[in-house]
Amino acid sequence: MFLPRALVLCLALTVLAVAPARGAGQSLSLGAYKELRNDYVKVTDIKERERTEERYMDAGGKVTLQKVPYKEVLVTAELAQKPPSNMETMFGGESNQPFLRICMTPFDSAGKALDDTCQAFKFQSFVRGNVGTTTFRLEPGTARYEFRMVQPQGDKGSAIKLWVPTK
């Protein structure tokens, strides 16, 4: 049975809308995220964790270096198949391969969607089964968040391939 990609995306967003966020350092229910996949990448784990960074803060007219906590979400994915290669994607980096990206939509406490952010998964090599990660930093007013995968688009025209790498 073949479902249109728009329907699959709507189903995934509906499932994600009802999934509550967990405490820091805990993995979120992967049952809610099983639709986070496309032809090339499959999400295997999503974990929220608390981190700290050192920042100079003004305390009573004196600037001191303090550790400030923040939350981030670590998303782990596995390559389902080797992505297609051409000269532009080989030498342009991972940002030129949009199907290796995931997007997060944060929501405030009133339920209003904030600006989307998209991150590319970082893989050491593009080999089937390789595991890659990406992180999203949560802003202080974020009450919940949803993820969506970037789906590959069909060819918009014919490109001239000068050289195709072999396996």
PDB file of C-alpha atoms in Angstrom:
ATOM      1  CA  MET A   1       0.000   0.000   0.000  1.00  0.00           C
ATOM      2  CA  PHE A   2       1.416   3.367  -1.016  1.00  0.00           C
ATOM      3  CA  LEU A   3       0.545   6.464   1.006  1.00  0.00           C
ATOM      4  CA  PRO A   4       1.221   9.956  -0.355  1.00  0.00           C
ATOM      5  CA  ARG A   5       4.077  11.671   1.459  1.00  0.00           C
ATOM      6  CA  ALA A   6       1.824  14.540   2.521  1.00  0.00           C
ATOM      7  CA  LEU A   7      -0.493  12.060   4.304  1.00  0.00           C
ATOM      8  CA  VAL A   8       2.474  10.359   6.016  1.00  0.00           C
ATOM      9  CA  LEU A   9       3.770  13.767   7.135  1.00  0.00           C
ATOM     10  CA  CYS A  10       0.337  14.741   8.501  1.00  0.00           C
ATOM     11  CA  LEU A  11       0.094  11.446  10.404  1.00  0.00           C
ATOM     12  CA  ALA A  12       3.563  11.955  11.862  1.00  0.00           C
ATOM     13  CA  LEU A  13       2.738  15.490  12.987  1.00  0.00           C
ATOM     14  CA  THR A  14      -0.519  14.308  14.550  1.00  0.00           C
ATOM     15  CA  VAL A  15       1.323  11.623  16.517  1.00  0.00           C
ATOM     16  CA  LEU A  16       3.954  14.147  17.580  1.00  0.00           C
ATOM     17  CA  ALA A  17       1.358  16.667  18.727  1.00  0.00           C
ATOM     18  CA  VAL A  18       0.055  14.295  21.386  1.00  0.00           C
ATOM     19  CA  ALA A  19       3.479  13.161  22.626  1.00  0.00           C
ATOM     20  CA  PRO A  20       4.417  14.979  25.856  1.00  0.00           C
ATOM     21  CA  ALA A  21       7.997  16.074  26.544  1.00  0.00           C
ATOM     22  CA  ARG A  22       9.880  14.214  29.299  1.00  0.00           C
ATOM     23  CA  GLY A  23      12.332  15.355  31.942  1.00  0.00           C
ATOM     24  CA  ALA A  24      15.957  16.139  31.185  1.00  0.00           C
ATOM     25  CA  GLY A  25      18.201  13.236  30.284  1.00  0.00           C
ATOM     26  CA  GLN A  26      15.387  10.824  29.459  1.00  0.00           C
ATOM     27  CA  SER A  27      14.703   9.332  26.058  1.00  0.00           C
ATOM     28  CA  LEU A  28      11.366  10.213  24.568  1.00  0.00           C
ATOM     29  CA  SER A  29       8.971   7.505  23.467  1.00  0.00           C
ATOM     30  CA  LEU A  30      10.187   6.258  20.091  1.00  0.00           C
ATOM     31  CA  GLY A  31       6.726   4.942  19.286  1.00  0.00           C
ATOM     32  CA  ALA A  32       5.695   8.524  18.670  1.00  0.00           C
ATOM     33  CA  TYR A  33       8.704   9.081  16.421  1.00  0.00           C
ATOM     34  CA  LYS A  34       8.653   5.933  14.278  1.00  0.00           C
ATOM     35  CA  GLU A  35       7.436   7.994  11.317  1.00  0.00           C
ATOM     36  CA  LEU A  36      10.536  10.213  11.498  1.00  0.00           C
ATOM     37  CA  ARG A  37      12.214   8.777   8.438  1.00  0.00           C
ATOM     38  CA  ASN A  38      12.663   9.394   4.775  1.00  0.00           C
ATOM     39  CA  ASP A  39      14.294   7.372   1.990  1.00  0.00           C
ATOM     40  CA  TYR A  40      17.794   7.927   3.416  1.00  0.00           C
ATOM     41  CA  VAL A  41      17.584   8.535   7.200  1.00  0.00           C
ATOM     42  CA  LYS A  42      15.685   6.846  10.055  1.00  0.00           C
ATOM     43  CA  VAL A  43      15.553   8.450  13.533  1.00  0.00           C
ATOM     44  CA  THR A  44      16.494   5.912  16.205  1.00  0.00           C
ATOM     45  CA  ASP A  45      16.589   7.990  19.408  1.00  0.00           C
ATOM     46  CA  ILE A  46      15.596  11.398  20.765  1.00  0.00           C
ATOM     47  CA  LYS A  47      16.939  12.436  24.137  1.00  0.00           C
ATOM     48  CA  GLU A  48      16.455  15.669  26.084  1.00  0.00           C
ATOM     49  CA  ARG A  49      19.388  16.589  28.302  1.00  0.00           C
ATOM     50  CA  GLU A  50      20.547  19.451  30.489  1.00  0.00           C
ATOM     51  CA  ARG A  51      23.919  21.030  29.782  1.00  0.00           C
ATOM     52  CA  THR A  52      25.876  23.982  31.205  1.00  0.00           C
ATOM     53  CA  GLU A  53      27.986  26.660  29.595  1.00  0.00           C
ATOM     54  CA  GLU A  54      30.286  29.251  31.077  1.00  0.00           C
ATOM     55  CA  ARG A  55      29.161  32.813  30.517  1.00  0.00           C
ATOM     56  CA  TYR A  56      30.250  36.178  31.903  1.00  0.00           C
ATOM     57  CA  MET A  57      27.392  37.576  34.031  1.00  0.00           C
ATOM     58  CA  ASP A  58      26.992  40.931  35.759  1.00  0.00           C
ATOM     59  CA  ALA A  59      26.423  40.414  39.501  1.00  0.00           C
ATOM     60  CA  GLY A  60      26.129  43.658  41.482  1.00  0.00           C
ATOM     61  CA  GLY A  61      28.391  45.694  39.221  1.00  0.00           C
ATOM     62  CA  LYS A  62      31.027  42.972  39.041  1.00  0.00           C
ATOM     63  CA  VAL A  63      31.378  40.696  36.030  1.00  0.00           C
ATOM     64  CA  THR A  64      32.090  37.072  36.914  1.00  0.00           C
ATOM     65  CA  LEU A  65      32.308  33.840  34.970  1.00  0.00           C
ATOM     66  CA  GLN A  66      29.374  31.594  35.906  1.00  0.00           C
ATOM     67  CA  LYS A  67      28.008  28.263  34.751  1.00  0.00           C
ATOM     68  CA  VAL A  68      24.566  28.722  33.187  1.00  0.00           C
ATOM     69  CA  PRO A  69      22.296  25.682  32.562  1.00  0.00           C
ATOM     70  CA  TYR A  70      20.395  25.130  29.322  1.00  0.00           C
ATOM     71  CA  LYS A  71      18.485  22.256  27.721  1.00  0.00           C
ATOM     72  CA  GLU A  72      19.138  20.608  24.395  1.00  0.00           C
ATOM     73  CA  VAL A  73      17.640  17.748  22.421  1.00  0.00           C
ATOM     74  CA  LEU A  74      19.982  15.124  20.950  1.00  0.00           C
ATOM     75  CA  VAL A  75      18.577  13.320  17.903  1.00  0.00           C
ATOM     76  CA  THR A  76      20.264  10.127  16.693  1.00  0.00           C
ATOM     77  CA  ALA A  77      19.616   8.661  13.249  1.00  0.00           C
ATOM     78  CA  GLU A  78      20.799   5.794  11.083  1.00  0.00           C
ATOM     79  CA  LEU A  79      21.456   5.867   7.336  1.00  0.00           C
ATOM     80  CA  ALA A  80      18.885   3.629   5.663  1.00  0.00           C
ATOM     81  CA  GLN A  81      20.686   3.842   2.330  1.00  0.00           C
ATOM     82  CA  LYS A  82      23.634   5.676   0.825  1.00  0.00           C
ATOM     83  CA  PRO A  83      22.559   9.127  -0.400  1.00  0.00           C
ATOM     84  CA  PRO A  84      23.025   9.968  -4.085  1.00  0.00           C
ATOM     85  CA  SER A  85      26.265  11.723  -4.956  1.00  0.00           C
ATOM     86  CA  ASN A  86      27.139  14.330  -7.528  1.00  0.00           C
ATOM     87  CA  MET A  87      29.881  16.933  -7.704  1.00  0.00           C
ATOM     88  CA  GLU A  88      27.886  19.542  -5.761  1.00  0.00           C
ATOM     89  CA  THR A  89      27.017  17.280  -2.826  1.00  0.00           C
ATOM     90  CA  MET A  90      30.473  15.704  -2.666  1.00  0.00           C
ATOM     91  CA  PHE A  91      32.370  18.961  -2.317  1.00  0.00           C
ATOM     92  CA  GLY A  92      29.667  21.203  -0.835  1.00  0.00           C
ATOM     93  CA  GLY A  93      29.275  19.423   2.525  1.00  0.00           C
ATOM     94  CA  GLU A  94      26.249  17.961   4.302  1.00  0.00           C
ATOM     95  CA  SER A  95      24.163  21.129   4.004  1.00  0.00           C
ATOM     96  CA  ASN A  96      23.745  20.447   0.277  1.00  0.00           C
ATOM     97  CA  GLN A  97      21.976  17.182   1.052  1.00  0.00           C
ATOM     98  CA  PRO A  98      18.625  18.367   2.443  1.00  0.00           C
ATOM     99  CA  PHE A  99      17.302  14.814   2.870  1.00  0.00           C
ATOM    100  CA  LEU A 100      19.880  14.295   5.666  1.00  0.00           C
ATOM    101  CA  ARG A 101      18.250  17.050   7.744  1.00  0.00           C
ATOM    102  CA  ILE A 102      15.580  17.145  10.464  1.00  0.00           C
ATOM    103  CA  CYS A 103      13.531  20.171  11.520  1.00  0.00           C
ATOM    104  CA  MET A 104      12.169  21.072  14.959  1.00  0.00           C
ATOM    105  CA  THR A 105       9.214  23.372  15.633  1.00  0.00           C
ATOM    106  CA  PRO A 106       9.178  24.695  19.216  1.00  0.00           C
ATOM    107  CA  PHE A 107       5.934  25.834  20.879  1.00  0.00           C
ATOM    108  CA  ASP A 108       5.512  28.318  23.708  1.00  0.00           C
ATOM    109  CA  SER A 109       3.247  27.748  26.734  1.00  0.00           C
ATOM    110  CA  ALA A 110       0.275  29.263  24.871  1.00  0.00           C
ATOM    111  CA  GLY A 111       0.663  26.686  22.099  1.00  0.00           C
ATOM    112  CA  LYS A 112       1.946  29.183  19.522  1.00  0.00           C
ATOM    113  CA  ALA A 113       4.501  27.757  17.089  1.00  0.00           C
ATOM    114  CA  LEU A 114       7.858  29.539  17.107  1.00  0.00           C
ATOM    115  CA  ASP A 115      10.410  29.605  14.271  1.00  0.00           C
ATOM    116  CA  ASP A 116      11.485  26.267  12.785  1.00  0.00           C
ATOM    117  CA  THR A 117      15.118  25.269  12.994  1.00  0.00           C
ATOM    118  CA  CYS A 118      16.655  22.592  10.787  1.00  0.00           C
ATOM    119  CA  GLN A 119      19.897  20.746  11.452  1.00  0.00           C
ATOM    120  CA  ALA A 120      21.896  18.298   9.360  1.00  0.00           C
ATOM    121  CA  PHE A 121      22.855  14.939  10.818  1.00  0.00           C
ATOM    122  CA  LYS A 122      26.617  14.559  11.196  1.00  0.00           C
ATOM    123  CA  PHE A 123      27.824  11.237   9.801  1.00  0.00           C
ATOM    124  CA  GLN A 124      31.480  10.174   9.642  1.00  0.00           C
ATOM    125  CA  SER A 125      30.852   8.529   6.297  1.00  0.00           C
ATOM    126  CA  PHE A 126      27.876   7.903   4.061  1.00  0.00           C
ATOM    127  CA  VAL A 127      27.661   4.136   4.517  1.00  0.00           C
ATOM    128  CA  ARG A 128      24.379   2.301   5.057  1.00  0.00           C
ATOM    129  CA  GLY A 129      23.887   1.614   8.790  1.00  0.00           C
ATOM    130  CA  ASN A 130      26.171   4.448   9.926  1.00  0.00           C
ATOM    131  CA  VAL A 131      24.854   6.393  12.940  1.00  0.00           C
ATOM    132  CA  GLY A 132      24.812  10.198  13.040  1.00  0.00           C
ATOM    133  CA  THR A 133      23.601  12.833  15.496  1.00  0.00           C
ATOM    134  CA  THR A 134      22.433  16.422  15.662  1.00  0.00           C
ATOM    135  CA  THR A 135      21.416  18.705  18.534  1.00  0.00           C
ATOM    136  CA  PHE A 136      18.798  21.390  19.030  1.00  0.00           C
ATOM    137  CA  ARG A 137      19.120  23.951  21.802  1.00  0.00           C
ATOM    138  CA  LEU A 138      15.839  24.624  23.623  1.00  0.00           C
ATOM    139  CA  GLU A 139      15.055  28.252  24.354  1.00  0.00           C
ATOM    140  CA  PRO A 140      13.830  29.064  27.905  1.00  0.00           C
ATOM    141  CA  GLY A 141      10.195  29.636  26.832  1.00  0.00           C
ATOM    142  CA  THR A 142       9.796  26.312  25.009  1.00  0.00           C
ATOM    143  CA  ALA A 143       6.911  24.239  26.414  1.00  0.00           C
ATOM    144  CA  ARG A 144       6.965  21.455  23.795  1.00  0.00           C
ATOM    145  CA  TYR A 145       8.397  20.721  20.363  1.00  0.00           C
ATOM    146  CA  GLU A 146       7.680  18.665  17.264  1.00  0.00           C
ATOM    147  CA  PHE A 147       9.996  17.164  14.682  1.00  0.00           C
ATOM    148  CA  ARG A 148       9.585  16.606  10.965  1.00  0.00           C
ATOM    149  CA  MET A 149      11.897  15.022   8.428  1.00  0.00           C
ATOM    150  CA  VAL A 150      12.912  16.804   5.256  1.00  0.00           C
ATOM    151  CA  GLN A 151      11.623  14.711   2.386  1.00  0.00           C
ATOM    152  CA  PRO A 152      13.613  14.468  -0.864  1.00  0.00           C
ATOM    153  CA  GLN A 153      11.982  16.254  -3.778  1.00  0.00           C
ATOM    154  CA  GLY A 154      11.727  14.806  -7.256  1.00  0.00           C
ATOM    155  CA  ASP A 155      14.140  15.909  -9.940  1.00  0.00           C
ATOM    156  CA  LYS A 156      13.367  19.434 -11.083  1.00  0.00           C
ATOM    157  CA  GLY A 157      15.358  19.000 -14.287  1.00  0.00           C
ATOM    158  CA  SER A 158      18.142  17.008 -15.753  1.00  0.00           C
ATOM    159  CA  ALA A 159      21.586  17.706 -14.368  1.00  0.00           C
ATOM    160  CA  ILE A 160      24.761  16.972 -16.242  1.00  0.00           C
ATOM    161  CA  LYS A 161      26.854  14.464 -14.332  1.00  0.00           C
ATOM    162  CA  LEU A 162      30.529  14.763 -15.146  1.00  0.00           C
ATOM    163  CA  TRP A 163      31.743  12.014 -12.837  1.00  0.00           C
ATOM    164  CA  VAL A 164      30.000   9.462 -10.659  1.00  0.00           C
ATOM    165  CA  PRO A 165      32.008   7.918  -7.813  1.00  0.00           C
ATOM    166  CA  THR A 166      31.988   4.149  -7.515  1.00  0.00           C
ATOM    167  CA  LYS A 167      31.543   2.167  -4.340  1.00  0.00           C
TER     168      LYS A 167
END
